[in-house]
């Protein structure tokens, strides 16, 4: 923890409404200034995520989902507002909030096993044998125990995302931030992963923010779905998803929820904001 | 198999044409020696030790200049890639000086250092360092930022981030920067050896130079042939294994 974080911890009164919240995002705004234009990416976003909760962020592409996730991770600084994790101000990235990125983020100079070990080696509390044991276990969990010594470029897109998932889970972060992790995959692989992911999450009990632009994916995975508007990104509606787990992407009720969210989005896009 | 047969035929045909042209008697053998007399010279030079000595002296100079060029060029290239101010200053300087053919450094080196090893080293370093800076800078800019972002969320920072992520991520361009540097060092050294004619060592360039002084055309062409052979051998021995490694790991053709 750095100085700024430590100071906030002392100065900040215990957050009244968010005492049990794992993550608190408070009126976060972000502008990107480029030579040609200034893009208003996020407009005063506030949200809370309880410990162990899975929150899905959905919205049209370009509405600032990745930017918001970057800010929660501490990779990007907000222009106003702030993020609290466990009541501490987020001032930079930290291994309690791991990100699974949309684009392939595995290191090509390491093999599959080496990639999973990378995050584990940054956990000083573990022994080397312990790390290896954990890496084996999580690669087994995502069904890749036979591919431990394979080079990254020899994997399919779905296998790469599984490795990225294993790498993130193995390091045992309290919060997982997932940015359209299945966006590049074909429907069949994706549906298979929904089952895996729900099983793993149930066992691991993580706090998760999951970004997607796929309504059914959001309803399938989320305890809550937050709908974001076109740029500048704003949270316009929240949906509780009280369906029992594990959920099937083909479940009729689930599809009903997804349709309702899609309608809500269409209302805003067709209504005020011209393209 | 085809990849061996066709080139062999090609080079044998070249030698054949050269031999026939030299044998036709249209040109004086003093100015246009036959392949056999060049081969004879090389054989003789090999036996009496001149050739081995020249190669050894040249390699010693090359490695010294190349090492210094890398030692200066790689860090500077990394710095210019990470700071706009350094890019606008050192980067611009490198871009400008890189256009200067290395032989243009020779007059300055001769005036500053005289006919010494130092003059030669200076020319090689100047010929190497700018292209290494530019290649490194360019490569470092093309590292996908996602690697550092992913590593930072896993808790990597500072020295760990540099040695475990940025350094391996930059291997492909480090190798191409070093290869570029090697090519330039080699060219610069030949320029330097031809102009800096000192007695502290007799390199391949000097063999070429004295070939001209002595009007020994077989020596001139023999030295040129050796320079070609060593240049391409070094390329294969020094860089091919690295490129093969990168190709296997990255799954790309690293150029
Ligand atoms: N580094 C950046 N520089 C300039 N503009 C950016 C940058 N990152 C994102 N943006 C802009 O911010 C908006 C939101 O982007 P992003 O968060 O990637 O959207 P999403 O993930 O929802 O598709 C877009 O209009 C995008 O062009
Ligand atoms: Mg995005």
Coordinates of C-alpha atoms and ligand atoms in Angstrom, one line a residue:
Chain A
X1 CA 0.0 0.0 0.0
X2 CA 1.4 3.5 -0.8
X3 CA 1.3 6.7 1.2
X4 CA -1.7 8.2 -0.4
X5 CA -3.8 5.1 0.2
X6 CA -2.7 4.9 3.9
X7 CA -3.6 8.5 4.4
X8 CA -7.0 8.1 3.0
X9 CA -7.6 5.2 5.2
X10 CA -7.0 7.4 8.3
X11 CA -8.8 10.5 7.1
X12 CA -11.8 8.9 5.4
X13 CA -14.7 8.2 7.8
X14 CA -16.1 4.7 7.4
X15 CA -18.3 5.0 4.4
X16 CA -21.9 5.2 5.7
X17 CA -23.8 3.3 3.0
X18 CA -20.9 1.2 1.8
X19 CA -19.6 -0.5 5.0
X20 CA -20.2 -3.9 3.4
X21 CA -19.4 -2.9 -0.1
X22 CA -16.3 -4.3 -1.7
X23 CA -16.1 -1.7 -4.4
X24 CA -17.5 1.8 -4.3
X25 CA -17.3 4.0 -7.4
X26 CA -18.3 7.6 -6.6
X27 CA -19.2 10.1 -9.3
X28 CA -16.4 9.1 -11.5
X29 CA -16.0 11.2 -14.7
X30 CA -13.4 10.9 -17.4
X31 CA -12.5 12.9 -20.5
X32 CA -10.0 11.9 -23.1
X33 CA -8.3 14.8 -24.8
X34 CA -6.9 14.2 -28.2
X35 CA -5.5 16.8 -30.6
X36 CA -8.7 16.6 -32.6
X37 CA -11.4 16.5 -30.0
X38 CA -12.2 16.0 -26.4
X39 CA -14.2 12.8 -25.7
X40 CA -16.4 12.7 -22.7
X41 CA -16.1 9.0 -21.9
X42 CA -17.7 8.7 -18.4
X43 CA -20.3 11.1 -16.9
X44 CA -20.5 10.9 -13.1
X45 CA -20.7 7.2 -12.6
X46 CA -21.6 5.8 -9.2
X47 CA -22.0 2.2 -8.3
X48 CA -21.4 -0.3 -5.5
X49 CA -20.5 -3.9 -5.5
X50 CA -21.0 -6.1 -2.5
X51 CA -18.5 -8.7 -1.5
X52 CA -19.1 -11.9 -3.4
X53 CA -21.4 -10.2 -5.8
X54 CA -21.3 -10.6 -9.6
X55 CA -22.2 -7.3 -11.3
X56 CA -22.4 -7.2 -15.1
X57 CA -21.9 -3.9 -17.0
X58 CA -23.7 -3.8 -20.3
X59 CA -23.9 -1.0 -22.9
X60 CA -23.2 -0.3 -26.5
X61 CA -19.6 -0.3 -27.7
X62 CA -17.8 2.9 -27.0
X63 CA -19.9 3.8 -24.0
X64 CA -16.9 3.7 -21.6
X65 CA -17.1 0.2 -20.2
X66 CA -13.4 -0.5 -20.6
X67 CA -12.5 2.9 -19.3
X68 CA -14.6 2.4 -16.1
X69 CA -13.0 -1.0 -15.6
X70 CA -9.5 0.5 -16.1
X71 CA -10.4 3.2 -13.5
X72 CA -11.6 0.5 -11.0
X73 CA -8.4 -1.4 -11.6
X74 CA -6.3 1.7 -11.0
X75 CA -4.7 1.6 -14.5
X76 CA -6.4 4.9 -15.4
X77 CA -7.0 8.0 -13.2
X78 CA -10.5 9.5 -13.2
X79 CA -10.7 13.2 -13.8
X80 CA -13.2 13.6 -11.0
X81 CA -14.7 11.2 -8.4
X82 CA -12.9 8.3 -6.9
X83 CA -12.9 4.5 -6.4
X84 CA -12.7 2.8 -3.0
X85 CA -11.8 -0.8 -2.6
X86 CA -12.4 -2.1 0.9
X87 CA -12.8 1.5 1.9
X88 CA -9.3 2.4 0.7
X89 CA -8.8 4.9 -2.1
X90 CA -7.6 3.3 -5.3
X91 CA -4.5 5.2 -6.5
X92 CA -2.9 2.5 -8.7
X93 CA -3.2 -1.1 -9.8
X94 CA -2.8 -3.7 -7.1
X95 CA -3.1 -7.5 -7.1
X96 CA -6.3 -7.6 -5.1
X97 CA -8.0 -6.4 -8.3
X98 CA -7.0 -8.5 -11.2
X99 CA -8.1 -7.7 -14.8
X100 CA -8.9 -10.2 -17.5
X101 CA -8.6 -8.1 -20.6
X102 CA -10.6 -8.4 -23.8
X103 CA -7.5 -8.5 -26.0
X104 CA -5.1 -11.4 -25.6
X105 CA -2.8 -10.5 -22.7
X106 CA -0.7 -13.6 -22.2
X107 CA 3.0 -13.2 -22.4
X108 CA 4.4 -14.9 -25.5
X109 CA 7.9 -15.4 -24.0
X110 CA 6.4 -17.8 -21.3
X111 CA 4.6 -21.0 -21.9
X112 CA 1.1 -21.7 -20.5
X113 CA 2.4 -22.8 -17.1
X114 CA 4.8 -19.9 -17.0
X115 CA 2.0 -17.5 -17.6
X116 CA 0.0 -18.8 -14.7
X117 CA 3.1 -18.8 -12.5
X118 CA 3.8 -15.1 -13.3
X119 CA 1.0 -13.8 -11.1
X120 CA 1.7 -16.5 -8.4
X121 CA 5.4 -15.4 -8.2
X122 CA 4.1 -12.0 -7.1
X123 CA 2.4 -13.5 -4.1
X124 CA 5.2 -13.4 -1.5
X125 CA 3.2 -15.5 1.0
X126 CA 3.5 -18.6 -1.1
X127 CA 6.3 -21.1 -1.3
X128 CA 7.6 -22.3 -4.7
X129 CA 6.1 -25.7 -4.4
X130 CA 2.8 -24.2 -3.3
X131 CA 2.8 -22.0 -6.4
X132 CA 3.4 -24.9 -8.7
X133 CA 0.7 -26.9 -7.1
X134 CA -1.8 -24.0 -7.4
X135 CA -0.8 -23.4 -11.1
X136 CA -1.4 -27.1 -11.9
X137 CA -4.7 -27.0 -10.0
X138 CA -6.1 -24.0 -11.8
X139 CA -5.0 -25.2 -15.3
X140 CA -6.8 -28.4 -14.5
X141 CA -9.8 -26.4 -13.5
X142 CA -10.0 -24.7 -16.9
X143 CA -9.3 -28.1 -18.6
X144 CA -5.8 -27.3 -19.8
X145 CA -3.6 -29.6 -17.7
X146 CA -2.3 -31.3 -20.9
X147 CA -1.2 -27.9 -22.4
X148 CA 1.0 -26.7 -19.6
X149 CA 4.2 -26.7 -21.7
X150 CA 2.6 -25.3 -24.9
X151 CA 3.6 -21.9 -26.3
X152 CA 0.9 -19.3 -26.2
X153 CA 0.7 -18.8 -30.0
X154 CA -0.2 -22.5 -30.4
X155 CA -3.4 -22.1 -28.4
X156 CA -6.8 -21.3 -29.9
X157 CA -8.6 -18.1 -28.9
X158 CA -10.8 -19.9 -26.4
X159 CA -7.8 -21.7 -24.8
X160 CA -6.0 -18.4 -24.4
X161 CA -8.9 -16.9 -22.6
X162 CA -9.0 -20.0 -20.3
X163 CA -5.3 -19.5 -19.5
X164 CA -6.0 -15.8 -18.8
X165 CA -8.8 -16.9 -16.5
X166 CA -6.6 -19.5 -14.7
X167 CA -3.8 -16.9 -14.4
X168 CA -6.2 -14.4 -12.8
X169 CA -8.0 -17.0 -10.5
X170 CA -4.8 -18.6 -9.4
X171 CA -3.4 -15.4 -8.0
X172 CA -6.5 -15.4 -5.7
X173 CA -7.5 -11.7 -6.0
X174 CA -10.5 -10.5 -4.0
X175 CA -11.9 -8.7 -7.0
X176 CA -12.0 -9.9 -10.6
X177 CA -12.5 -7.3 -13.3
X178 CA -13.4 -9.0 -16.6
X179 CA -13.5 -6.9 -19.8
X180 CA -15.6 -8.8 -22.5
X181 CA -13.4 -11.8 -21.9
X182 CA -15.4 -14.0 -24.2
X183 CA -16.1 -11.4 -26.9
X184 CA -13.7 -12.9 -29.4
X185 CA -14.9 -16.4 -29.0
X186 CA -17.4 -18.4 -31.1
X187 CA -20.8 -19.1 -29.6
X188 CA -20.1 -22.8 -28.8
X189 CA -16.9 -22.1 -26.9
X190 CA -18.6 -19.3 -25.1
X191 CA -21.5 -21.3 -23.9
X192 CA -19.2 -23.9 -22.6
X193 CA -17.2 -21.3 -20.7
X194 CA -20.4 -20.0 -19.1
X195 CA -20.9 -23.3 -17.4
X196 CA -17.2 -23.4 -16.3
X197 CA -17.2 -19.9 -15.1
X198 CA -20.4 -20.2 -13.0
X199 CA -19.0 -23.4 -11.4
X200 CA -15.6 -21.7 -10.6
X201 CA -17.2 -18.6 -9.3
X202 CA -19.5 -20.5 -7.0
X203 CA -16.5 -22.3 -5.5
X204 CA -14.2 -19.3 -5.3
X205 CA -16.7 -16.7 -4.0
X206 CA -15.1 -13.8 -5.7
X207 CA -16.4 -10.2 -6.2
X208 CA -16.7 -9.8 -9.9
X209 CA -17.3 -6.9 -12.3
X210 CA -18.0 -8.4 -15.7
X211 CA -18.2 -6.2 -18.8
X212 CA -20.0 -7.3 -21.9
X213 CA -22.2 -6.0 -24.7
X214 CA -24.1 -9.3 -24.8
X215 CA -27.4 -9.0 -22.9
X216 CA -27.9 -12.8 -22.4
X217 CA -24.3 -13.2 -21.3
X218 CA -24.9 -10.5 -18.7
X219 CA -28.1 -12.0 -17.4
X220 CA -26.6 -15.5 -17.4
X221 CA -23.6 -14.5 -15.2
X222 CA -24.7 -11.5 -13.2
X223 CA -26.5 -11.1 -9.8
X224 CA -27.1 -7.6 -11.0
X225 CA -26.9 -6.0 -14.5
X226 CA -26.1 -2.3 -14.8
X227 CA -27.1 -0.8 -18.1
X228 CA -24.9 2.0 -19.5
X229 CA -25.9 4.6 -22.1
X230 CA -24.1 5.8 -25.2
X231 CA -21.2 8.1 -24.6
X232 CA -20.8 9.9 -22.3
X233 CA -21.3 6.7 -20.3
X234 CA -23.8 6.9 -17.6
X235 CA -25.5 4.1 -15.6
X236 CA -29.2 4.5 -16.7
X237 CA -30.8 1.4 -15.1
X238 CA -30.0 -1.5 -12.8
X239 CA -31.7 -4.9 -13.0
X240 CA -31.6 -7.5 -10.3
X241 CA -31.5 -11.1 -11.6
X242 CA -32.9 -13.4 -9.0
X243 CA -32.7 -16.5 -11.2
X244 CA -31.3 -19.7 -9.6
X245 CA -27.8 -20.9 -10.5
X246 CA -26.3 -22.5 -12.5
X247 CA -28.2 -20.8 -15.3
X248 CA -28.4 -21.9 -18.9
X249 CA -28.1 -19.4 -21.6
X250 CA -31.2 -21.0 -23.2
X251 CA -33.4 -20.6 -20.2
X252 CA -36.7 -18.9 -21.1
X253 CA -36.8 -16.7 -18.1
X254 CA -33.3 -15.6 -18.7
X255 CA -34.0 -14.7 -22.3
X256 CA -37.0 -12.7 -21.0
X257 CA -34.8 -10.6 -18.8
X258 CA -32.3 -10.1 -21.6
X259 CA -35.1 -8.8 -23.9
X260 CA -36.3 -6.4 -21.2
X261 CA -32.7 -5.0 -20.9
X262 CA -32.3 -4.7 -24.6
X263 CA -35.7 -2.9 -24.8
X264 CA -34.5 -0.4 -22.1
X265 CA -31.3 0.2 -24.1
X266 CA -33.2 0.7 -27.4
X267 CA -35.5 3.2 -25.6
X268 CA -32.5 5.4 -24.7
X269 CA -30.7 5.0 -28.0
X270 CA -33.8 5.6 -30.1
X271 CA -35.0 8.4 -27.7
X272 CA -32.6 11.1 -26.8
X273 CA -29.2 10.3 -28.2
X274 CA -28.9 10.5 -32.0
X275 CA -26.1 8.5 -33.6
Chain B
X1 CA 17.1 -30.3 -51.8
X2 CA 16.0 -27.8 -54.5
X3 CA 17.1 -25.0 -52.1
X4 CA 20.7 -26.4 -52.2
X5 CA 20.9 -27.4 -55.8
X6 CA 19.6 -24.2 -57.5
X7 CA 21.9 -21.8 -55.5
X8 CA 24.9 -24.1 -56.0
X9 CA 24.3 -24.1 -59.8
X10 CA 23.8 -20.4 -59.8
X11 CA 27.1 -19.6 -58.0
X12 CA 29.0 -22.2 -60.0
X13 CA 27.6 -20.5 -63.2
X14 CA 28.8 -17.1 -61.9
X15 CA 32.3 -18.5 -61.3
X16 CA 32.2 -20.1 -64.7
X17 CA 31.3 -16.9 -66.5
X18 CA 34.0 -15.1 -64.5
X19 CA 36.6 -17.7 -65.4
X20 CA 35.6 -17.7 -69.1
X21 CA 35.7 -13.8 -69.2
X22 CA 39.1 -13.8 -67.5
X23 CA 40.4 -16.5 -69.8
X24 CA 39.2 -14.8 -73.0
X25 CA 42.3 -12.5 -72.9
X26 CA 40.4 -9.3 -73.6
X27 CA 41.4 -7.7 -70.3
X28 CA 44.8 -7.6 -68.7
X29 CA 45.1 -10.4 -66.0
X30 CA 46.6 -7.7 -63.8
X31 CA 43.3 -5.8 -63.7
X32 CA 41.0 -8.8 -64.1
X33 CA 42.4 -11.9 -62.5
X34 CA 40.8 -15.3 -62.9
X35 CA 39.0 -17.1 -60.1
X36 CA 41.9 -19.6 -59.9
X37 CA 44.5 -16.9 -59.2
X38 CA 42.3 -15.4 -56.5
X39 CA 41.8 -18.8 -55.0
X40 CA 45.5 -19.4 -55.2
X41 CA 46.2 -16.1 -53.4
X42 CA 43.7 -16.9 -50.7
X43 CA 45.2 -20.4 -50.2
X44 CA 48.7 -18.9 -50.0
X45 CA 47.5 -16.2 -47.5
X46 CA 45.9 -18.9 -45.4
X47 CA 49.0 -21.0 -45.3
X48 CA 51.4 -18.2 -44.4
X49 CA 49.1 -16.9 -41.7
X50 CA 48.3 -13.4 -43.1
X51 CA 44.6 -14.3 -43.6
X52 CA 44.0 -15.7 -40.2
X53 CA 45.9 -12.9 -38.6
X54 CA 43.9 -10.3 -40.6
X55 CA 40.5 -12.0 -39.7
X56 CA 41.6 -12.1 -36.0
X57 CA 42.6 -8.4 -35.9
X58 CA 39.4 -7.4 -37.7
X59 CA 37.1 -9.4 -35.4
X60 CA 38.8 -8.0 -32.3
X61 CA 38.1 -4.4 -33.5
X62 CA 34.6 -5.3 -34.6
X63 CA 33.6 -6.8 -31.3
X64 CA 35.0 -4.0 -29.3
X65 CA 33.3 -1.3 -31.4
X66 CA 30.1 -3.3 -31.6
X67 CA 29.9 -3.9 -27.8
X68 CA 30.4 -0.2 -27.1
X69 CA 27.9 0.7 -29.7
X70 CA 25.3 -1.6 -28.1
X71 CA 26.1 -0.5 -24.6
X72 CA 25.4 3.1 -25.6
X73 CA 22.7 2.5 -28.2
X74 CA 20.3 0.1 -26.4
X75 CA 19.8 2.1 -23.3
X76 CA 19.5 5.4 -25.2
X77 CA 17.0 3.8 -27.6
X78 CA 14.9 2.7 -24.6
X79 CA 15.1 6.1 -23.1
X80 CA 14.1 7.9 -26.3
X81 CA 11.1 5.6 -26.6
X82 CA 9.8 6.4 -23.1
X83 CA 10.2 10.2 -23.1
X84 CA 9.0 12.7 -25.6
X85 CA 11.7 15.2 -24.7
X86 CA 14.5 12.7 -25.2
X87 CA 12.8 11.6 -28.5
X88 CA 12.8 15.2 -29.7
X89 CA 16.4 15.7 -28.8
X90 CA 18.5 12.5 -28.8
X91 CA 16.1 10.7 -31.1
X92 CA 16.3 13.6 -33.7
X93 CA 20.1 13.6 -33.4
X94 CA 20.3 9.9 -34.0
X95 CA 17.9 10.1 -37.0
X96 CA 20.1 12.9 -38.5
X97 CA 23.5 11.3 -37.9
X98 CA 22.3 7.9 -39.0
X99 CA 22.0 9.3 -42.5
X100 CA 25.8 10.0 -42.5
X101 CA 27.6 7.1 -44.2
X102 CA 30.2 5.9 -41.7
X103 CA 33.1 6.7 -44.0
X104 CA 32.3 10.3 -43.4
X105 CA 33.4 10.0 -39.8
X106 CA 36.9 9.0 -41.0
X107 CA 38.4 12.5 -41.6
X108 CA 37.2 13.7 -38.2
X109 CA 38.5 10.6 -36.5
X110 CA 41.9 10.9 -38.2
X111 CA 42.3 14.6 -37.1
X112 CA 41.2 13.8 -33.5
X113 CA 42.9 10.5 -32.9
X114 CA 45.6 10.3 -35.7
X115 CA 46.4 6.9 -37.2
X116 CA 45.5 4.9 -34.1
X117 CA 43.3 2.1 -33.0
X118 CA 41.2 4.8 -31.2
X119 CA 40.3 6.4 -34.5
X120 CA 39.1 3.1 -35.9
X121 CA 37.1 2.4 -32.7
X122 CA 35.5 5.8 -32.9
X123 CA 34.4 5.3 -36.5
X124 CA 32.9 1.9 -35.7
X125 CA 31.0 3.2 -32.6
X126 CA 29.7 6.2 -34.6
X127 CA 28.6 4.0 -37.4
X128 CA 26.8 1.6 -35.0
X129 CA 25.3 3.6 -32.2
X130 CA 22.7 5.7 -34.2
X131 CA 21.2 2.8 -36.0
X132 CA 20.9 0.8 -32.8
X133 CA 19.2 3.7 -31.0
X134 CA 16.7 4.0 -33.8
X135 CA 16.0 0.3 -34.1
X136 CA 15.6 0.0 -30.3
X137 CA 13.4 3.0 -30.0
X138 CA 11.2 1.9 -32.8
X139 CA 10.9 -1.6 -31.3
X140 CA 10.2 -0.4 -27.8
X141 CA 7.3 1.7 -29.2
X142 CA 5.8 -1.4 -30.8
X143 CA 5.6 -3.5 -27.6
X144 CA 1.9 -4.0 -27.0
X145 CA 1.0 -1.8 -23.9
X146 CA -1.3 -4.7 -22.8
X147 CA 1.7 -6.6 -21.4
X148 CA 2.6 -3.9 -19.0
X149 CA -1.0 -3.3 -18.1
X150 CA -1.6 -7.0 -17.4
X151 CA 1.6 -7.3 -15.3
X152 CA 0.8 -4.2 -13.3
X153 CA -2.6 -5.5 -12.2
X154 CA -0.8 -8.6 -11.0
X155 CA 1.3 -6.5 -8.8
X156 CA 4.4 -6.1 -10.9
X157 CA 6.1 -2.7 -10.8
X158 CA 9.5 -1.0 -10.9
X159 CA 12.5 -3.3 -11.4
X160 CA 10.3 -6.4 -11.6
X161 CA 8.2 -4.8 -14.4
X162 CA 11.4 -3.9 -16.4
X163 CA 13.3 -7.2 -16.0
X164 CA 10.4 -9.7 -16.2
X165 CA 8.1 -7.9 -18.7
X166 CA 9.6 -5.1 -20.6
X167 CA 12.9 -6.9 -21.3
X168 CA 11.5 -10.2 -22.6
X169 CA 8.7 -8.3 -24.4
X170 CA 11.4 -6.4 -26.2
X171 CA 13.5 -9.4 -27.3
X172 CA 12.2 -9.4 -30.9
X173 CA 13.2 -5.8 -31.4
X174 CA 16.4 -6.1 -29.4
X175 CA 17.5 -8.8 -31.7
X176 CA 16.6 -6.8 -34.8
X177 CA 18.4 -3.7 -33.3
X178 CA 21.5 -5.8 -32.6
X179 CA 21.4 -7.2 -36.1
X180 CA 21.1 -3.8 -37.6
X181 CA 23.9 -2.6 -35.4
X182 CA 26.1 -5.5 -36.5
X183 CA 25.6 -4.8 -40.1
X184 CA 26.5 -1.1 -39.6
X185 CA 29.5 -1.9 -37.4
X186 CA 30.9 -4.3 -40.0
X187 CA 30.5 -1.7 -42.8
X188 CA 32.0 1.1 -40.7
X189 CA 35.0 -1.0 -39.7
X190 CA 35.8 -1.8 -43.3
X191 CA 35.7 1.9 -44.1
X192 CA 37.9 2.6 -41.1
X193 CA 40.5 -0.1 -41.9
X194 CA 40.9 1.1 -45.5
X195 CA 41.6 4.7 -44.4
X196 CA 43.4 4.2 -41.1
X197 CA 46.6 2.4 -42.1
X198 CA 48.4 1.6 -38.9
X199 CA 50.9 -0.9 -37.9
X200 CA 49.3 -2.0 -34.6
X201 CA 47.3 -4.6 -36.6
X202 CA 46.6 -5.6 -40.1
X203 CA 42.9 -6.3 -40.7
X204 CA 40.9 -7.4 -43.7
X205 CA 40.3 -3.8 -44.8
X206 CA 44.0 -3.1 -44.7
X207 CA 44.6 -6.2 -46.8
X208 CA 42.3 -4.7 -49.3
X209 CA 44.0 -1.3 -49.1
X210 CA 47.5 -2.6 -49.6
X211 CA 46.2 -4.8 -52.4
X212 CA 45.4 -1.6 -54.2
X213 CA 48.8 0.0 -53.3
X214 CA 50.6 -3.1 -54.6
X215 CA 48.4 -3.3 -57.7
X216 CA 47.7 -6.9 -56.6
X217 CA 44.2 -7.4 -57.9
X218 CA 44.0 -11.0 -56.7
X219 CA 44.6 -9.8 -53.2
X220 CA 41.9 -7.1 -53.6
X221 CA 39.3 -9.5 -54.9
X222 CA 40.4 -12.2 -52.4
X223 CA 40.0 -9.7 -49.5
X224 CA 36.6 -8.6 -50.8
X225 CA 35.5 -12.3 -51.0
X226 CA 36.6 -12.9 -47.4
X227 CA 34.7 -9.8 -46.2
X228 CA 31.5 -11.1 -47.9
X229 CA 32.0 -14.6 -46.5
X230 CA 32.7 -13.5 -42.9
X231 CA 29.9 -10.9 -43.0
X232 CA 27.2 -13.4 -44.0
X233 CA 28.6 -16.2 -41.7
X234 CA 28.5 -14.0 -38.7
X235 CA 25.0 -13.1 -39.5
X236 CA 24.0 -16.7 -39.5
X237 CA 26.0 -17.8 -36.5
X238 CA 25.1 -14.8 -34.3
X239 CA 21.5 -14.1 -35.2
X240 CA 19.8 -17.1 -36.7
X241 CA 19.6 -19.1 -33.5
X242 CA 17.9 -16.1 -31.7
X243 CA 15.5 -15.6 -34.6
X244 CA 14.6 -19.3 -34.6
X245 CA 14.0 -19.1 -30.8
X246 CA 11.8 -16.0 -31.2
X247 CA 9.9 -17.6 -34.1
X248 CA 9.1 -20.7 -32.0
X249 CA 8.0 -18.7 -29.0
X250 CA 6.1 -15.8 -30.7
X251 CA 4.9 -17.8 -33.6
X252 CA 5.9 -14.9 -35.9
X253 CA 8.6 -14.3 -38.4
X254 CA 10.7 -11.8 -36.6
X255 CA 12.4 -9.5 -39.1
Ligands
LIG1 N1 -6.8 6.3 -24.6 C1 -7.9 6.9 -25.2 N2 -7.7 8.1 -25.8 C2 -8.7 8.7 -26.4 N3 -10.0 8.3 -26.4 C3 -10.2 7.2 -25.7 C4 -9.2 6.4 -25.1 N4 -9.7 5.3 -24.5 C5 -11.1 5.3 -24.8 N5 -11.4 6.5 -25.5 C6 -12.7 6.9 -25.9 O1 -13.6 6.8 -24.8 C7 -14.8 6.2 -25.2 C8 -15.1 5.0 -24.4 O2 -14.2 3.9 -24.7 P1 -14.2 2.5 -24.1 O3 -14.1 2.6 -22.6 O4 -13.1 1.7 -24.7 O5 -15.6 2.0 -24.5 P2 -16.2 0.5 -24.5 O6 -15.3 -0.4 -23.7 O7 -17.5 0.6 -23.8 O8 -16.4 0.0 -25.9 C9 -14.7 5.9 -26.7 O9 -15.4 7.0 -27.4 C10 -13.3 5.9 -27.0 O10 -13.0 6.4 -28.3
LIG2 MG1 -14.2 -2.1 -24.4

